[in-house]
XYZ file of C-alpha atoms in Angstrom:
608
model
C 18.564 19.196 12.031
C 16.598 21.368 10.456
C 12.951 20.451 8.154
C 12.754 21.749 4.615
C 9.094 20.894 5.214
C 6.086 22.094 3.825
C 2.582 22.316 4.600
C 0.529 19.538 4.676
C -3.290 20.946 3.745
C -5.732 20.265 6.186
C -9.030 21.521 4.776
C -11.814 19.162 3.758
C -11.532 17.906 0.490
C -15.135 16.833 -1.043
C -16.225 18.351 -3.875
C -16.638 15.709 -6.947
C -15.951 18.035 -9.533
C -12.766 21.033 -9.720
C -9.173 19.908 -9.571
C -7.603 20.986 -6.716
C -11.137 18.492 -4.776
C -11.776 15.719 -3.513
C -12.379 13.277 -6.482
C -16.033 10.899 -5.930
C -15.350 7.319 -5.799
C -19.240 7.498 -7.570
C -18.803 9.471 -10.377
C -16.490 8.525 -13.356
C -14.208 11.000 -14.737
C -13.020 11.744 -18.356
C -11.582 14.704 -17.832
C -8.292 17.491 -18.930
C -6.827 20.526 -16.985
C -8.616 22.914 -20.006
C -12.009 20.949 -18.809
C -12.562 19.843 -15.812
C -16.665 19.660 -16.047
C -16.420 17.119 -19.028
C -17.075 13.349 -18.067
C -17.399 10.865 -19.894
C -18.382 7.503 -17.720
C -18.863 4.348 -20.147
C -20.736 1.344 -19.083
C -17.731 -1.657 -17.883
C -20.369 -4.145 -19.211
C -21.359 -2.679 -22.631
C -23.132 -3.907 -25.585
C -21.027 -2.552 -28.748
C -23.899 -0.857 -29.359
C -23.611 1.233 -26.309
C -20.048 1.152 -27.139
C -20.236 2.806 -30.854
C -22.275 5.219 -28.995
C -19.572 6.772 -27.093
C -17.834 10.574 -27.754
C -14.380 8.872 -29.059
C -11.275 10.474 -27.231
C -9.328 12.414 -29.028
C -6.672 12.539 -28.932
C -5.946 9.299 -29.991
C -2.251 9.574 -30.002
C 0.204 9.855 -26.188
C 3.715 9.347 -25.378
C 2.040 7.511 -22.189
C -0.960 5.576 -21.525
C -1.334 3.946 -18.125
C -4.211 1.129 -17.763
C -5.018 1.646 -13.297
C -4.804 3.948 -10.685
C -3.308 2.446 -8.138
C -0.603 4.467 -6.227
C 2.219 3.373 -9.225
C 0.581 4.196 -11.718
C -1.049 6.991 -10.271
C 2.696 8.617 -9.060
C 3.908 7.988 -12.876
C 1.480 9.772 -14.797
C 2.494 12.123 -12.784
C 5.352 12.130 -12.755
C 5.736 11.738 -16.867
C 3.061 14.384 -17.379
C 5.544 16.953 -14.645
C 8.130 16.545 -17.169
C 5.458 17.369 -20.352
C 4.937 13.633 -21.553
C 1.319 12.936 -23.015
C -0.299 11.011 -20.536
C -3.596 9.157 -21.350
C -4.971 7.163 -17.508
C -7.556 4.354 -17.696
C -9.348 2.302 -15.165
C -11.892 -0.456 -15.950
C -12.913 0.118 -12.353
C -15.799 3.374 -11.257
C -13.304 4.194 -8.735
C -9.753 5.167 -8.208
C -7.132 3.520 -6.565
C -6.858 -0.306 -7.964
C -5.500 -2.018 -5.459
C -4.965 0.448 -3.636
C -8.359 1.697 -3.256
C -10.817 2.311 -0.043
C -14.171 1.185 -0.668
C -17.493 1.475 1.165
C -18.369 -2.201 3.207
C -20.882 -3.141 0.042
C -18.670 -2.164 -2.839
C -15.136 -4.209 -1.078
C -16.619 -7.134 -0.839
C -18.551 -6.776 -4.793
C -14.863 -5.902 -5.359
C -12.807 -8.439 -3.683
C -14.976 -11.729 -5.413
C -15.310 -10.620 -9.169
C -11.675 -10.072 -8.458
C -11.056 -13.560 -7.365
C -12.657 -15.473 -9.969
C -11.193 -16.663 -13.181
C -11.590 -14.795 -16.224
C -13.832 -14.758 -18.428
C -12.684 -15.455 -21.988
C -12.441 -12.087 -23.794
C -14.996 -10.707 -26.718
C -14.336 -11.358 -30.239
C -11.967 -8.158 -30.989
C -13.871 -5.098 -32.833
C -12.030 -3.630 -35.892
C -10.582 -0.456 -34.834
C -8.790 1.793 -37.164
C -8.797 -1.520 -39.728
C -4.590 -1.340 -39.665
C -3.731 -4.430 -41.373
C -0.374 -3.985 -39.528
C -1.290 -4.359 -36.652
C -1.574 -7.529 -34.448
C -4.963 -7.915 -31.890
C -4.146 -9.121 -29.154
C -6.157 -10.397 -26.453
C -6.106 -9.198 -22.358
C -7.873 -10.365 -19.865
C -7.594 -9.890 -15.726
C -6.159 -12.318 -13.470
C -7.783 -12.117 -9.806
C -5.114 -11.757 -7.634
C -7.237 -12.333 -5.026
C -7.675 -15.421 -3.341
C -10.013 -17.786 -0.237
C -11.614 -14.926 0.348
C -13.972 -15.100 3.598
C -16.639 -12.747 4.624
C -18.711 -13.378 7.996
C -21.201 -10.883 10.048
C -21.529 -11.710 13.351
C -23.630 -8.295 15.153
C -27.017 -9.065 15.440
C -29.403 -8.609 13.298
C -30.475 -5.079 13.937
C -26.680 -4.047 14.283
C -25.811 -6.109 11.032
C -28.409 -4.123 9.078
C -27.269 -0.737 10.345
C -24.379 -1.667 8.612
C -25.554 -2.750 5.416
C -27.764 0.529 5.928
C -24.571 2.664 6.181
C -21.996 1.008 4.187
C -20.687 4.444 2.582
C -19.773 5.771 5.765
C -17.245 2.581 5.910
C -13.867 3.495 3.866
C -11.948 0.189 3.851
C -8.571 -0.025 2.580
C -8.115 -2.556 -0.159
C -3.962 -3.211 1.170
C -4.345 -2.578 4.946
C -3.109 -2.539 7.058
C -0.950 0.441 5.830
C 0.251 3.617 7.066
C 3.329 6.811 6.533
C 6.511 6.975 9.331
C 6.718 10.880 9.245
C 10.177 10.984 8.468
C 9.583 8.490 5.380
C 10.229 8.396 1.530
C 6.240 9.514 0.715
C 6.289 12.134 2.450
C 9.071 13.790 0.860
C 7.777 12.920 -2.642
C 3.809 13.966 -0.855
C 5.945 17.225 -0.892
C 8.205 16.983 -3.527
C 5.434 16.351 -6.100
C 2.821 19.009 -4.726
C 0.336 16.024 -4.175
C 0.235 17.114 -0.474
C -1.765 20.240 -0.894
C -5.069 17.478 -1.442
C -4.429 15.041 1.576
C -4.793 15.770 5.430
C -3.737 13.100 8.124
C -3.846 12.744 11.477
C -1.033 10.172 13.900
C -1.393 7.055 15.068
C -1.539 8.028 18.325
C 0.392 4.321 19.675
C 2.414 1.323 18.301
C 2.630 -1.518 20.231
C 4.179 -5.234 20.941
C 2.058 -8.432 21.727
C 3.917 -9.527 24.390
C 4.144 -13.746 24.743
C 2.181 -16.398 26.832
C -1.293 -13.829 26.940
C 0.914 -11.282 27.708
C -1.466 -8.373 26.742
C -0.676 -5.107 24.484
C 2.812 -2.798 25.447
C 4.071 0.609 24.364
C 6.962 0.165 21.548
C 9.870 1.838 23.889
C 10.888 3.929 21.329
C 12.152 7.167 22.548
C 14.046 8.596 25.446
C 11.064 8.971 27.186
C 8.708 6.191 26.745
C 11.832 3.769 27.761
C 11.942 5.306 31.188
C 7.837 5.384 31.672
C 7.352 1.674 30.443
C 6.331 -1.050 32.725
C 6.788 -3.854 30.580
C 10.567 -3.553 31.420
C 13.007 -4.265 34.167
C 15.658 -1.161 35.112
C 18.051 -3.327 33.149
C 16.358 -3.561 29.913
C 16.101 0.106 30.074
C 20.052 0.577 30.493
C 20.010 -2.321 27.960
C 18.267 -0.138 25.336
C 19.209 3.415 25.923
C 23.018 2.036 25.833
C 22.302 0.106 22.924
C 19.942 3.256 21.239
C 23.016 6.197 22.369
C 25.372 3.404 20.106
C 23.231 4.091 16.916
C 23.156 7.595 17.553
C 26.506 8.095 18.133
C 27.472 6.101 14.596
C 24.874 7.739 12.481
C 26.140 11.452 14.384
C 29.872 10.151 12.209
C 32.129 10.611 14.627
C 34.833 8.700 16.327
C 36.650 5.292 15.970
C 35.051 1.799 15.052
C 35.490 -0.049 18.035
C 33.686 -2.686 20.222
C 33.470 -0.331 23.175
C 31.360 1.893 24.320
C 33.247 5.574 24.574
C 32.263 8.427 22.538
C 32.068 9.140 19.822
C 31.675 5.302 18.510
C 30.935 4.395 15.692
C 30.218 0.222 13.868
C 33.211 -1.393 12.905
C 32.288 -2.515 9.206
C 32.665 -6.105 9.823
C 29.880 -5.599 12.201
C 27.748 -3.201 9.577
C 28.427 -6.457 6.690
C 27.175 -9.111 9.586
C 23.562 -9.930 9.763
C 21.336 -7.122 12.170
C 20.235 -10.432 15.142
C 23.638 -11.488 15.101
C 24.886 -8.182 15.613
C 22.168 -8.206 18.818
C 23.361 -11.419 20.170
C 26.850 -9.185 20.695
C 25.811 -6.489 22.178
C 24.169 -9.199 24.748
C 20.652 -7.768 24.306
C 18.075 -10.003 26.004
C 15.100 -11.011 23.957
C 12.829 -9.315 24.460
C 14.540 -6.507 23.418
C 15.899 -7.928 20.255
C 12.368 -8.988 19.536
C 10.986 -4.750 19.713
C 13.515 -4.044 17.578
C 13.715 -6.790 14.782
C 10.411 -6.548 14.537
C 7.978 -3.809 16.131
C 10.797 -0.940 14.842
C 12.490 -2.546 11.882
C 9.384 -4.492 10.873
C 11.212 -7.702 9.075
C 8.328 -10.417 8.302
C 10.679 -13.326 8.889
C 11.527 -14.657 12.369
C 15.687 -13.889 12.346
C 16.613 -16.692 14.207
C 15.174 -19.555 11.994
C 17.280 -20.236 9.322
C 15.552 -22.709 8.022
C 12.476 -20.780 7.739
C 13.774 -16.794 7.045
C 14.028 -15.724 3.839
C 16.012 -12.803 4.535
C 18.694 -11.582 6.806
C 18.397 -8.353 7.786
C 22.053 -6.740 7.582
C 23.116 -4.118 10.311
C 23.511 -1.498 8.529
C 20.228 -1.553 7.312
C 18.833 -2.565 10.164
C 20.538 0.502 11.546
C 19.078 2.713 8.850
C 15.840 1.223 9.848
C 16.368 2.270 13.149
C 16.818 5.892 12.456
C 14.029 6.353 10.541
C 11.582 5.669 12.687
C 13.482 7.622 15.928
C 13.508 10.346 13.563
C 10.103 9.913 12.836
C 8.652 10.579 16.296
C 7.713 13.761 17.683
C 8.622 14.872 13.752
C 4.648 16.720 13.533
C 3.554 19.048 16.124
C -0.201 17.164 16.674
C 1.423 13.071 16.232
C 2.880 11.503 19.199
C 4.398 8.784 17.834
C 6.151 7.446 14.258
C 3.334 7.086 11.906
C 0.621 8.792 10.194
C -2.605 8.308 8.695
C -4.734 9.441 6.228
C -8.127 11.210 6.127
C -10.431 8.925 4.259
C -8.056 6.172 3.998
C -5.123 4.766 1.820
C -7.341 5.490 -1.434
C -6.576 9.389 -0.594
C -3.036 8.904 -1.851
C -3.618 8.343 -5.197
C -6.013 9.864 -6.007
C -3.770 12.925 -4.650
C -1.430 12.059 -7.337
C -4.352 11.802 -10.243
C -4.758 15.446 -9.057
C -1.740 16.482 -9.880
C -1.119 14.569 -12.377
C -4.623 16.124 -14.366
C -2.962 19.414 -13.632
C -0.203 19.332 -16.258
C -2.037 17.996 -18.660
C -2.815 14.000 -18.085
C -6.198 12.612 -19.456
C -8.613 9.861 -17.411
C -10.926 8.233 -18.447
C -12.968 5.656 -15.751
C -15.093 2.807 -16.237
C -12.864 1.927 -19.467
C -11.892 -1.086 -19.814
C -8.973 -2.860 -22.355
C -9.133 -5.623 -24.333
C -6.148 -5.729 -26.674
C -3.004 -4.393 -27.300
C -1.742 -3.454 -30.578
C 1.095 -4.665 -31.822
C 3.724 -4.670 -35.008
C 3.130 -7.953 -37.099
C 7.079 -7.234 -38.199
C 8.398 -6.166 -35.529
C 6.544 -7.660 -33.124
C 6.712 -4.104 -30.639
C 4.506 -2.358 -28.758
C 2.092 -0.144 -31.330
C -1.194 0.426 -28.585
C -4.641 -0.068 -27.269
C -8.197 -1.225 -28.540
C -11.005 -0.077 -25.510
C -13.810 -1.904 -24.925
C -15.563 1.044 -26.854
C -14.144 -0.586 -30.379
C -11.393 2.501 -30.288
C -7.681 1.792 -30.851
C -5.056 4.102 -29.558
C -0.954 5.066 -29.449
C 1.435 5.408 -27.436
C 5.071 4.656 -27.530
C 4.785 3.193 -23.792
C 2.649 1.644 -21.810
C 1.689 0.768 -17.899
C -0.176 -2.140 -17.389
C -2.145 -2.754 -14.121
C -0.123 -6.341 -12.631
C -3.336 -8.199 -13.189
C -3.746 -7.971 -17.017
C -2.709 -10.902 -18.359
C -2.371 -12.730 -22.041
C -4.828 -15.780 -22.022
C -3.851 -19.176 -23.483
C -4.511 -20.578 -26.072
C -3.650 -17.595 -28.315
C -6.478 -16.529 -30.923
C -5.540 -19.003 -33.978
C -5.058 -15.237 -36.299
C -1.519 -15.087 -33.891
C -0.348 -18.480 -35.171
C 2.804 -16.721 -37.246
C 2.461 -13.800 -34.747
C 6.683 -13.553 -33.006
C 6.517 -16.368 -30.281
C 8.816 -14.965 -28.329
C 7.322 -12.214 -28.004
C 4.426 -12.964 -26.361
C 6.629 -15.054 -23.711
C 7.971 -11.865 -23.160
C 4.491 -9.547 -22.136
C 2.257 -12.761 -20.346
C 5.752 -13.042 -17.410
C 4.752 -11.471 -13.967
C 7.568 -12.324 -11.128
C 5.570 -13.464 -8.569
C 7.531 -12.633 -4.866
C 4.788 -13.970 -3.388
C 1.555 -12.853 -1.281
C 0.067 -12.220 1.556
C -2.886 -12.781 4.095
C -5.250 -9.894 4.729
C -7.915 -9.483 6.912
C -10.335 -6.876 8.266
C -12.635 -5.969 11.098
C -15.087 -4.265 11.659
C -15.411 -4.109 16.227
C -18.080 -2.173 18.067
C -14.634 -1.165 20.578
C -11.252 -0.013 21.036
C -8.524 -3.031 21.599
C -7.289 -0.001 23.709
C -9.706 1.431 25.559
C -7.987 5.166 25.836
C -6.682 4.963 21.804
C -7.994 5.362 18.759
C -5.426 4.754 16.714
C -2.839 2.460 17.017
C -0.555 -0.173 15.290
C 0.389 -3.309 16.358
C 2.818 -5.973 15.938
C 3.585 -9.522 16.769
C 6.830 -11.017 16.866
C 7.452 -14.414 15.995
C 6.212 -17.059 19.065
C 4.079 -14.565 20.323
C 1.575 -16.588 19.271
C 2.906 -19.611 19.665
C 6.241 -21.670 19.543
C 5.430 -22.750 15.639
C 4.796 -19.228 14.282
C 7.731 -18.261 12.334
C 6.409 -14.679 10.855
C 5.372 -11.119 12.580
C 1.837 -10.105 11.563
C 1.023 -6.651 11.647
C -2.280 -5.047 12.956
C -3.773 -1.712 12.514
C -6.643 -0.202 14.062
C -7.894 2.726 13.071
C -11.137 4.702 14.537
C -14.595 7.009 12.789
C -11.952 10.289 13.667
C -10.109 9.796 10.740
C -13.656 9.239 9.262
C -12.963 6.084 8.060
C -16.096 4.466 9.887
C -19.410 5.357 11.789
C -18.649 6.661 15.774
C -19.097 4.248 17.730
C -17.059 1.504 15.592
C -13.345 0.680 14.278
C -11.674 -0.850 11.790
C -9.427 -3.009 12.818
C -6.379 -4.667 9.619
C -3.761 -7.308 9.751
C -1.722 -8.726 7.678
C 1.101 -11.289 7.562
C 3.618 -12.642 4.211
C 2.512 -17.329 3.571
C 3.624 -19.503 2.030
C 0.365 -20.641 1.007
C -3.126 -19.096 1.765
C -4.077 -21.695 4.792
C -0.926 -21.079 6.462
C -1.521 -17.226 6.211
C -5.205 -16.925 7.557
C -4.698 -19.354 10.186
C -2.291 -16.498 11.700
C -4.411 -14.160 10.939
C -6.866 -15.298 12.551
C -4.884 -16.499 15.594
C -4.010 -13.071 16.254
C -7.175 -11.992 15.657
C -8.870 -14.564 18.657
C -5.802 -12.765 20.940
C -6.560 -9.723 20.840
C -10.794 -10.367 20.367
C -13.446 -11.243 20.966
C -12.591 -15.052 19.920
C -16.579 -15.712 17.202
C -13.219 -16.381 14.234
C -12.902 -19.947 14.003
C -9.768 -21.570 14.049
C -9.584 -24.693 12.085
C -8.189 -27.862 14.114
C -4.543 -28.126 13.454
C -4.248 -24.666 13.483
C -1.788 -21.770 15.889
C -3.220 -21.949 19.155
C -4.928 -19.349 20.343
C -3.666 -17.405 23.416
C -5.924 -14.790 24.710
C -4.756 -11.702 26.621
C -5.520 -10.992 30.273
C -8.109 -8.817 29.574
C -11.088 -10.581 28.184
C -13.821 -8.758 29.723
C -12.679 -5.397 27.993
C -12.481 -7.648 24.827
C -13.411 -5.988 21.622
C -16.415 -7.771 20.375
C -16.465 -8.454 16.263
C -19.438 -7.184 13.801
C -17.485 -8.038 10.561
C -14.590 -9.678 9.133
C -12.995 -10.631 5.938
C -10.141 -12.514 5.016
C -9.008 -12.606 1.874
C -4.539 -14.099 0.205
C -3.476 -11.417 -2.120
C -1.041 -11.864 -5.067
C 2.402 -9.472 -4.830
C 3.908 -8.486 -8.213
C 6.874 -7.383 -8.750
C 7.175 -4.297 -11.026
C 8.754 -5.251 -14.953
C 9.675 -2.621 -17.221
C 9.601 -2.647 -20.781
C 7.613 -1.009 -23.262
C 4.878 -2.779 -22.158
C 5.511 -1.990 -18.149
C 3.765 -3.808 -15.568
C 3.058 -1.676 -12.246
C 3.880 -3.200 -8.436
C 1.119 -4.378 -6.715
C 1.222 -3.702 -2.658
C 3.101 -5.671 -0.158
C 3.318 -7.083 2.988
C 5.112 -4.184 4.676
C 3.066 -1.216 6.395
C 4.801 1.757 5.023
C 5.854 2.755 0.870
C 8.805 2.495 0.800
C 9.833 -0.440 -1.685
C 6.697 0.420 -4.016
C 7.996 4.477 -4.118
C 11.509 2.868 -4.739
C 10.170 0.438 -7.181
C 8.229 3.267 -9.179
C 10.674 5.278 -9.400
C 13.328 2.688 -10.855
C 10.734 2.669 -12.853
C 10.015 5.589 -14.341
C 13.950 6.148 -14.535
C 14.367 3.218 -16.954
C 11.593 5.007 -18.758
C 12.299 8.735 -18.699
C 15.879 7.948 -18.280
C 17.252 11.366 -19.322
C 14.036 13.163 -17.186
C 14.521 14.206 -13.866
C 11.704 12.103 -11.552
C 9.157 15.179 -10.275
C 11.859 18.569 -10.856
C 11.765 21.072 -9.478
C 9.646 23.783 -10.180
C 8.512 27.649 -9.861
C 4.668 27.883 -11.551
C 2.493 29.731 -9.323
C 0.256 26.688 -8.392
C 3.496 24.340 -7.221
C 4.799 27.717 -4.309
C 3.208 26.788 -1.077
C 3.460 29.999 1.242
C 3.455 28.375 4.654
C 7.033 26.227 5.814
C 5.898 24.201 8.619
C 3.922 20.650 8.986
C 0.809 20.812 9.775
C -1.630 18.112 11.461
C -5.355 17.869 11.781
C -5.663 17.670 15.244
């Protein structure tokens, strides 16, 4: 099928000032498309006398104010700017990306530690415009990270060298994360024009961890990969090939619905509406093949064979869609050998790319500018604006807040007459769950011939008690995220509590790496692979728990946090839904014909 593709520019974007170039994470910005060289950098912690010395933001009225430069917020800023809305984009941090940021080694440590502490009480609200029609509702940031462990394991010289080279590490706060070559994130980058600010490389291989210390095996994700796979028997290869053929025939749209294996076969509606795991059982696929399909290709979290722990059984029709996404991703781009690609310099480049697009369309950006309060109509209780730490009041029709912002309790005595139901509505955040995340810096690759690879540990691959998948992603120096000779390895798993999640991550790490990470008694036992002589040595590691909040729509919209998925599909779907709720009559990135949006080439070029 012909692909409607555009070129992804492969130039290195490294200058800190001009539009269309890399926004330096160390330089805060306050800029408009008409004054790209105007930078405004209020200190994060400023005294009232210092705050008043900074020039005010002008104008003071906007269609939309956004607080936080995470990926959903940045996409919404670019989408709203593209349809002519006036947008002010603020961030209390000194860098772009919020919870989707890519940070240096020391910055990551500082950020995790500072954002895991309880929020301090808000400072007394300074008078802004003096309009007595508005009630001032204080805001604080409630940490979404907890249970942080950071350890150094290298020699004294290695540790000293890593600290010295801290800024040579670009570490994702919300990893592991990658893009399928055919998923909606690629389409959105092309549709929005943000692709011109990004550069990608292919992830060399997708691996699956085999039970009982079997080590790593390639995911058989194509006809050639199936026949080359030495870990599959001839019978298993034939079974997998027949199943993939059935899926292709079903997606092709021809033939009758039946249970047979004839040409043009389609999967019945009854089967499509059943659980995917029961359909695979009906196809008489062996456990090994089922595990690969469910967890390494369809990327499911919970053990689908365990009805007591599985929170969400995937339907067959959705499972087929996931297989189709994976299959269509393999080989889509010339220099991407597998299904996944990763942005050079890290995940934080994605929100920066959308911020650039928003800025070109007129969005104003100010970093290091905390929002301290909401301005609410005293009579109706409706949102009217925000108050900055500088004391300035700004007004907008709608507001998007970083999900870490909350209203402290108890409320100020000045709000005694404010409608209680409005306060309760403002305080609501929908907690979806938690994700345990781990990061390792290693001295060598988990497979000697691979720089970049993804790994899935299916349920029960580490121990019989394991009921959740673990995902891992190794990124090497060729993606400009670490010095030569080192690798960054990300791990994640969804969890119900911190101890459960961290124990599982430590077991996954110790199964592949030299076991310097201690596993407490009562945890999942560690099953070592047979290749202990080539196991990488861990120089540094971090563990932490991240809360997952769902986006919420109101006059004050809350953006979603990073979830436990490997790709961005669910986050992008939630973001587009929020935009359609905010602006139901506007297109999400309408097609434009202006020169700045016109690309000359029509093929996607990946960095080789």
